[in-house]
Amino acid sequence: APTGSAKQQRPWTETPLLVFAIAVIVTVWMAVSRASDFLIYWQAGRDLVAGGWAAVYDVKSLTPFKYHPFFALFFAPWGFLPAALAKSLWAILNGLAVLDTARRWRRCWGIDAAAIGIGFVGVVHALTWQLKFANVTFFMLWLWTVALTSPSLTRQAVGYGLLIALKPFWLALLLPWVLARRVRLVEGVAVVLVGISLVPALLGIDALQSAYDGWLGTFADPLHEHNYPKTDNQGWYGLLFRHADALGGAVPLLWLGGALVVAGLWLWAWRRFWWRPTNARIHSAMELSIVPFILWTAPLSWIHHQILLWPLLAWLGQFARRHRPSRWIWGSAWALLNGTGGLLLGAAASRTVHRWGVPILAFPLLTWWCAQHLASTLSQPDDVQA
């Protein structure tokens, strides 16, 4: 099971060639891609400098900038760069983030290079989307890994706070935090979120109000709902919303019921640890195993978000070397997440399969299987832990 604490420090020169190769693939592929999402971030930075918050949060745009105002400020300096240079720099930073993330998995959780490669193959369909759009998913993976492997409470709070501000679906981590009684972490994250939210006030109180009026306006706009039924929104809510005409007003209740069922699978697996003293190993294992639940329950669970399963599938691949049933689970998850793409099924069949949400079956499967085996491993004496 993940150790959750750093082992002996390995220098960068000991990083396996496979990990470097993965980072290079990410960098080069992203640099030559269309980078559609990154160009929205880049344009938001330019708009903030040239036209203020009203230009950033333009609801009339087909794909408006919808991130927290803090991140518009972050991308403002990028707007001074030519698009091609900015995209190349973004690709390099993504590659470095992947390199450092994988290094932390090896050092802190004992996941070897071969397993990291197996996990990479496990999210290959998501990678084709991520590298086409060049969005923030790799940085979310890096922030989460840093927060989860750092011994510093301050660094943890900053990492989680940025994640929640970036994508509110990370609030699902409150479940393991409450279960593990991590009160100080919850308090720290709340302070960071307040601090992040006040950053636009550096431009003035009027700017603060304008920023939040514009940001919230992008979600209030009726056109925002066109995102939910898209077939690349592969979560429980997305599946229900695609069939809203038949389900009527039952969609919210069905979504809540489905979320509670998968949350129950996760909670039952960790029942041995309810309200008991915990440590970094348990925190890491809990959060690794809850990522499929996050993807299942998020209202917007894009295919590229499945990259967040990479460390869990790497751990499962390593565990499967000595546990044959886990090989079947890994293979089943791979088939659901990757075998349903257009490359294997063809475009028409793939659209049908995704419309009916077949890939999302991987999320409750991984939640149930990985949670129970990680919890079971942590319940054993240290001398038999993986």
Coordinates of C-alpha atoms in Angstrom, one line a residue:
A1 CA 0.0 0.0 0.0
P2 CA 1.2 3.6 -0.5
T3 CA 3.5 4.6 2.4
G4 CA 2.4 8.3 2.4
S5 CA 5.8 9.4 3.6
A6 CA 9.1 9.9 1.8
K7 CA 11.6 7.1 1.6
Q8 CA 15.3 7.8 1.1
Q9 CA 15.7 10.7 -1.4
R10 CA 16.6 9.6 -4.9
P11 CA 18.5 12.1 -7.1
W12 CA 17.1 13.0 -10.4
T13 CA 19.9 11.0 -12.1
E14 CA 18.3 7.8 -10.7
T15 CA 14.9 8.6 -12.3
P16 CA 14.2 5.6 -14.7
L17 CA 14.4 6.2 -18.4
L18 CA 10.7 5.1 -18.8
V19 CA 9.6 8.0 -16.6
F20 CA 11.6 10.5 -18.6
A21 CA 10.2 9.0 -21.8
I22 CA 6.6 9.5 -20.6
A23 CA 7.4 13.2 -19.7
V24 CA 8.9 13.7 -23.1
I25 CA 5.9 12.2 -24.8
V26 CA 3.6 14.5 -22.9
T27 CA 5.8 17.6 -23.6
V28 CA 6.2 17.0 -27.4
W29 CA 2.6 15.8 -28.0
M30 CA 1.1 18.8 -26.2
A31 CA 3.5 21.3 -27.9
V32 CA 2.3 20.2 -31.4
S33 CA -1.4 19.8 -30.5
R34 CA -4.2 22.4 -31.0
A35 CA -4.1 23.1 -27.2
S36 CA -7.7 24.3 -27.5
D37 CA -8.3 24.8 -23.7
F38 CA -4.9 26.3 -23.0
L39 CA -5.6 28.9 -25.7
I40 CA -8.7 29.9 -23.8
Y41 CA -6.5 30.4 -20.7
W42 CA -4.0 32.4 -22.7
Q43 CA -6.8 34.6 -24.2
A44 CA -8.2 35.2 -20.8
G45 CA -4.9 36.6 -19.7
R46 CA -4.8 38.9 -22.7
D47 CA -8.4 39.9 -22.2
L48 CA -7.8 40.8 -18.5
V49 CA -5.0 43.1 -19.4
A50 CA -6.8 44.7 -22.3
G51 CA -10.4 44.8 -21.3
G52 CA -10.8 43.9 -17.6
W53 CA -13.1 41.3 -16.1
A54 CA -16.0 41.9 -18.5
A55 CA -13.7 40.8 -21.3
V56 CA -12.5 37.7 -19.4
Y57 CA -16.0 36.4 -18.5
D58 CA -17.8 36.9 -21.8
V59 CA -20.9 34.7 -21.6
K60 CA -21.6 35.3 -25.3
S61 CA -18.5 33.3 -26.2
L62 CA -19.0 29.7 -27.1
T63 CA -16.2 28.6 -24.8
P64 CA -15.9 31.3 -22.1
F65 CA -13.2 31.2 -19.4
K66 CA -15.0 29.6 -16.4
Y67 CA -12.2 29.3 -13.8
H68 CA -12.0 31.2 -10.5
P69 CA -10.8 34.8 -11.0
F70 CA -7.5 33.9 -9.2
F71 CA -6.5 31.8 -12.2
A72 CA -7.3 34.6 -14.7
L73 CA -4.8 36.7 -12.8
F74 CA -2.3 33.7 -12.9
F75 CA -2.7 33.6 -16.7
A76 CA -2.4 37.4 -17.2
P77 CA 1.4 37.3 -17.7
W78 CA 1.0 34.5 -20.2
G79 CA -1.1 36.9 -22.4
F80 CA 2.0 39.0 -23.1
L81 CA 3.7 36.0 -24.9
P82 CA 3.0 35.0 -28.5
A83 CA 0.5 32.1 -28.6
A84 CA 3.1 29.6 -30.0
L85 CA 5.7 30.5 -27.4
A86 CA 3.1 30.4 -24.6
K87 CA 1.9 26.9 -25.7
S88 CA 5.4 25.6 -25.9
L89 CA 6.2 26.8 -22.4
W90 CA 3.0 25.3 -21.1
A91 CA 3.9 22.0 -22.7
I92 CA 7.3 22.1 -21.0
L93 CA 5.8 22.9 -17.6
N94 CA 3.3 20.0 -18.1
G95 CA 6.2 17.6 -18.9
L96 CA 8.1 18.8 -15.8
A97 CA 5.0 18.4 -13.6
V98 CA 4.5 14.8 -14.9
L99 CA 8.2 14.0 -14.2
D100 CA 8.0 15.4 -10.6
T101 CA 4.7 13.7 -10.0
A102 CA 5.9 10.2 -11.1
R103 CA 9.1 10.7 -9.0
R104 CA 7.0 11.4 -5.9
W105 CA 4.9 8.3 -6.5
R106 CA 8.2 6.2 -6.6
R107 CA 9.8 7.9 -3.6
C108 CA 6.7 8.2 -1.4
W109 CA 4.5 5.3 -2.4
G110 CA 6.9 2.8 -3.7
I111 CA 5.3 2.5 -7.1
D112 CA 8.0 1.4 -9.5
A113 CA 8.7 2.6 -13.0
A114 CA 7.1 -0.4 -14.7
A115 CA 3.9 0.1 -12.7
I116 CA 3.9 3.8 -13.6
G117 CA 4.1 2.8 -17.2
I118 CA 1.2 0.4 -16.8
G119 CA -0.9 3.1 -15.2
F120 CA 0.0 5.4 -18.1
V121 CA -1.3 2.8 -20.5
G122 CA -4.4 2.5 -18.3
V123 CA -5.5 6.1 -19.1
V124 CA -4.4 6.2 -22.7
H125 CA -7.8 7.2 -24.0
A126 CA -8.0 10.1 -21.6
L127 CA -4.4 11.1 -22.6
T128 CA -5.5 11.6 -26.3
W129 CA -8.1 14.1 -25.0
Q130 CA -5.8 15.8 -22.5
L131 CA -3.0 16.3 -25.0
K132 CA -5.4 17.6 -27.6
F133 CA -6.8 20.2 -25.3
A134 CA -3.8 20.9 -23.1
N135 CA -5.9 21.8 -20.1
V136 CA -5.0 21.8 -16.4
T137 CA -5.5 18.1 -15.6
F138 CA -1.8 17.3 -15.3
F139 CA -1.3 20.2 -13.0
M140 CA -4.2 19.0 -10.8
L141 CA -2.5 15.6 -10.7
W142 CA 0.7 17.3 -9.6
L143 CA -0.9 19.6 -7.0
W144 CA -2.8 16.7 -5.5
T145 CA 0.3 14.5 -5.4
V146 CA 2.4 17.3 -3.8
A147 CA -0.4 17.9 -1.2
L148 CA -0.8 14.2 -0.4
T149 CA 2.9 13.4 -0.1
S150 CA 4.1 16.6 1.7
P151 CA 4.7 16.5 5.5
S152 CA 3.9 20.2 5.7
L153 CA 0.4 21.0 6.7
T154 CA 0.7 24.5 5.1
R155 CA 1.8 23.0 1.8
Q156 CA -1.1 20.5 2.0
A157 CA -3.6 23.2 2.6
V158 CA -2.3 25.4 -0.2
G159 CA -2.3 22.4 -2.6
Y160 CA -5.8 21.3 -1.7
G161 CA -7.1 24.9 -1.6
L162 CA -5.9 25.5 -5.2
L163 CA -7.4 22.3 -6.4
I164 CA -10.9 23.1 -4.9
A165 CA -10.8 26.6 -6.3
L166 CA -9.8 25.2 -9.7
K167 CA -12.4 22.3 -9.8
P168 CA -15.0 22.2 -7.0
F169 CA -15.4 18.4 -7.4
W170 CA -12.3 18.1 -5.2
L171 CA -14.6 18.9 -2.3
A172 CA -15.4 15.2 -2.3
L173 CA -12.1 14.8 -0.4
L174 CA -14.0 16.1 2.7
L175 CA -15.3 12.5 3.0
P176 CA -11.8 11.0 3.8
W177 CA -10.8 14.1 5.7
V178 CA -13.8 13.9 8.0
L179 CA -13.4 10.1 8.4
A180 CA -9.7 10.6 9.3
R181 CA -10.5 13.5 11.6
R182 CA -8.2 15.9 9.8
V183 CA -9.7 19.0 11.4
R184 CA -6.6 21.1 11.1
L185 CA -6.3 20.4 7.4
V186 CA -9.9 21.3 6.8
E187 CA -9.4 24.6 8.7
G188 CA -6.2 25.3 6.7
V189 CA -7.9 24.6 3.4
A190 CA -10.7 27.0 4.3
V191 CA -8.2 29.8 5.1
V192 CA -6.4 29.2 1.8
L193 CA -9.7 29.4 -0.1
V194 CA -10.6 32.7 1.6
G195 CA -7.1 34.0 0.7
I196 CA -7.4 32.9 -2.9
S197 CA -10.8 34.5 -3.2
L198 CA -9.6 37.9 -1.9
V199 CA -6.6 38.1 -4.3
P200 CA -8.7 40.0 -7.0
A201 CA -9.2 42.7 -4.4
L202 CA -5.6 43.7 -5.0
L203 CA -6.9 45.4 -8.1
G204 CA -9.6 47.2 -6.0
I205 CA -12.9 46.5 -4.4
D206 CA -14.8 47.3 -7.6
A207 CA -12.6 44.9 -9.5
L208 CA -13.3 42.2 -6.9
Q209 CA -17.1 42.6 -7.4
S210 CA -16.7 42.8 -11.1
A211 CA -14.6 39.6 -11.1
Y212 CA -17.2 37.6 -9.2
D213 CA -20.2 39.0 -11.1
G214 CA -18.6 37.9 -14.3
W215 CA -17.4 34.5 -13.1
L216 CA -20.8 33.6 -11.5
G217 CA -22.5 34.9 -14.6
T218 CA -20.8 32.3 -16.8
F219 CA -22.5 29.6 -14.7
A220 CA -25.9 31.3 -14.6
D221 CA -26.0 31.6 -18.3
P222 CA -28.5 29.1 -19.8
L223 CA -26.0 28.0 -22.4
H224 CA -23.9 26.5 -19.6
E225 CA -26.2 23.5 -19.5
H226 CA -25.1 22.5 -23.0
N227 CA -22.0 20.9 -21.4
Y228 CA -23.8 18.3 -19.4
P229 CA -25.3 16.1 -22.1
K230 CA -22.0 15.9 -24.1
T231 CA -20.8 12.4 -24.6
D232 CA -17.3 13.3 -23.4
N233 CA -18.9 14.1 -20.0
Q234 CA -18.5 10.6 -18.6
G235 CA -20.0 10.7 -15.1
W236 CA -23.2 9.6 -13.5
Y237 CA -24.8 13.1 -13.8
G238 CA -23.8 13.4 -17.4
L239 CA -25.4 10.0 -18.2
L240 CA -28.7 11.0 -16.5
F241 CA -28.7 14.4 -18.1
R242 CA -28.4 12.9 -21.6
H243 CA -31.7 11.1 -20.9
A244 CA -33.4 13.9 -19.0
D245 CA -36.3 14.0 -21.4
A246 CA -37.2 10.4 -20.3
L247 CA -36.3 10.9 -16.6
G248 CA -37.9 14.3 -16.1
G249 CA -37.5 15.8 -12.7
A250 CA -36.0 12.7 -11.3
V251 CA -32.5 13.5 -12.5
P252 CA -31.3 15.2 -9.3
L253 CA -32.6 12.5 -7.0
L254 CA -31.2 9.7 -9.2
W255 CA -27.8 11.5 -9.2
L256 CA -27.9 11.8 -5.4
G257 CA -28.9 8.2 -5.0
G258 CA -26.2 6.9 -7.3
A259 CA -23.6 9.1 -5.6
L260 CA -24.6 7.7 -2.2
V261 CA -24.4 4.1 -3.4
V262 CA -20.8 4.5 -4.6
A263 CA -19.9 6.5 -1.5
G264 CA -21.3 3.7 0.6
L265 CA -19.1 1.2 -1.2
W266 CA -16.1 3.3 -0.4
L267 CA -17.1 3.9 3.3
W268 CA -17.8 0.2 3.9
A269 CA -14.4 -0.7 2.6
W270 CA -12.8 1.7 5.1
R271 CA -15.0 0.7 8.0
R272 CA -12.0 -0.5 10.0
F273 CA -10.6 3.0 10.1
W274 CA -13.8 5.0 11.1
W275 CA -12.9 7.5 13.8
R276 CA -9.6 5.8 14.6
P277 CA -6.1 7.3 14.7
T278 CA -4.7 7.6 11.1
N279 CA -1.4 8.4 9.6
A280 CA 0.1 9.5 6.2
R281 CA -0.1 6.0 4.8
I282 CA -3.8 5.7 5.5
H283 CA -4.5 9.2 4.1
S284 CA -2.7 8.4 0.8
A285 CA -4.6 5.1 0.4
M286 CA -7.9 6.7 1.2
E287 CA -7.5 9.5 -1.3
L288 CA -6.1 7.2 -4.0
S289 CA -9.2 5.0 -3.7
I290 CA -11.7 7.8 -3.7
V291 CA -10.7 9.3 -7.0
P292 CA -13.0 7.0 -9.0
F293 CA -15.9 8.2 -6.8
I294 CA -15.0 11.8 -7.6
L295 CA -15.1 11.0 -11.3
W296 CA -18.4 9.2 -10.9
T297 CA -20.2 11.9 -9.0
A298 CA -18.8 15.1 -10.6
P299 CA -21.5 16.9 -12.7
L300 CA -18.8 17.6 -15.3
S301 CA -16.6 14.6 -15.5
W302 CA -14.7 15.0 -18.7
I303 CA -12.8 12.1 -20.3
H304 CA -9.5 13.9 -19.8
H305 CA -10.2 13.9 -16.0
Q306 CA -9.7 10.2 -16.0
I307 CA -6.0 10.9 -16.0
L308 CA -6.4 11.4 -12.3
L309 CA -6.8 7.5 -12.1
W310 CA -3.2 7.1 -13.3
P311 CA -1.6 6.6 -9.8
L312 CA -4.4 4.2 -8.7
L313 CA -4.1 2.1 -11.9
A314 CA -0.3 2.1 -11.4
W315 CA -0.7 0.8 -7.8
L316 CA -3.3 -1.7 -9.0
G317 CA -1.0 -2.9 -11.7
Q318 CA 1.8 -3.4 -9.2
F319 CA -0.5 -5.2 -6.8
A320 CA -1.8 -7.4 -9.6
R321 CA 1.6 -9.0 -10.0
R322 CA 0.9 -11.1 -6.9
H323 CA -2.9 -11.0 -6.9
R324 CA -4.4 -12.7 -9.9
P325 CA -8.0 -11.4 -9.4
S326 CA -6.7 -7.8 -9.6
R327 CA -5.4 -8.5 -13.1
W328 CA -9.0 -9.1 -14.2
I329 CA -10.1 -5.9 -12.5
W330 CA -7.4 -3.9 -14.1
G331 CA -8.2 -5.4 -17.5
S332 CA -11.9 -4.7 -17.1
A333 CA -11.3 -1.1 -16.1
W334 CA -9.0 -0.7 -19.1
A335 CA -11.6 -2.1 -21.5
L336 CA -14.3 0.2 -20.1
L337 CA -12.2 3.3 -20.1
N338 CA -10.1 2.8 -23.2
G339 CA -11.6 0.0 -25.3
T340 CA -14.8 2.0 -25.8
G341 CA -13.0 4.7 -27.9
G342 CA -13.4 5.3 -31.6
L343 CA -10.0 3.7 -32.4
L344 CA -11.3 0.2 -31.5
L345 CA -15.0 0.5 -31.9
G346 CA -15.3 3.1 -34.7
A347 CA -16.8 6.6 -34.4
A348 CA -20.5 5.7 -34.6
A349 CA -20.3 2.7 -32.1
S350 CA -18.1 4.7 -29.7
R351 CA -20.6 7.6 -29.6
T352 CA -23.4 5.2 -28.8
V353 CA -21.4 3.5 -26.1
H354 CA -20.5 6.8 -24.5
R355 CA -24.0 8.1 -24.8
W356 CA -25.1 5.2 -22.6
G357 CA -22.3 5.8 -20.2
V358 CA -20.6 2.4 -20.5
P359 CA -17.1 3.7 -19.5
I360 CA -18.4 5.0 -16.1
L361 CA -19.0 1.4 -14.9
A362 CA -15.2 1.5 -14.3
F363 CA -15.7 4.0 -11.5
P364 CA -17.8 2.0 -9.0
L365 CA -15.7 -1.1 -9.9
L366 CA -12.4 0.6 -9.1
T367 CA -13.9 2.3 -6.0
W368 CA -15.1 -1.0 -4.5
W369 CA -12.1 -3.2 -5.5
C370 CA -9.2 -0.8 -4.8
A371 CA -10.7 0.6 -1.6
Q372 CA -11.3 -2.8 0.0
H373 CA -7.8 -4.0 -1.0
L374 CA -6.0 -0.9 0.1
A375 CA -7.9 -0.9 3.4
S376 CA -7.3 -4.6 3.9
T377 CA -3.5 -4.3 3.2
L378 CA -3.3 -1.5 5.8
S379 CA -5.0 -3.6 8.3
Q380 CA -2.3 -6.2 8.2
P381 CA 1.0 -6.3 10.1
D382 CA 3.8 -4.1 8.6
D383 CA 5.9 -7.2 7.6
V384 CA 3.3 -8.3 5.1
Q385 CA 2.3 -4.9 3.7
A386 CA 3.0 -4.3 0.0

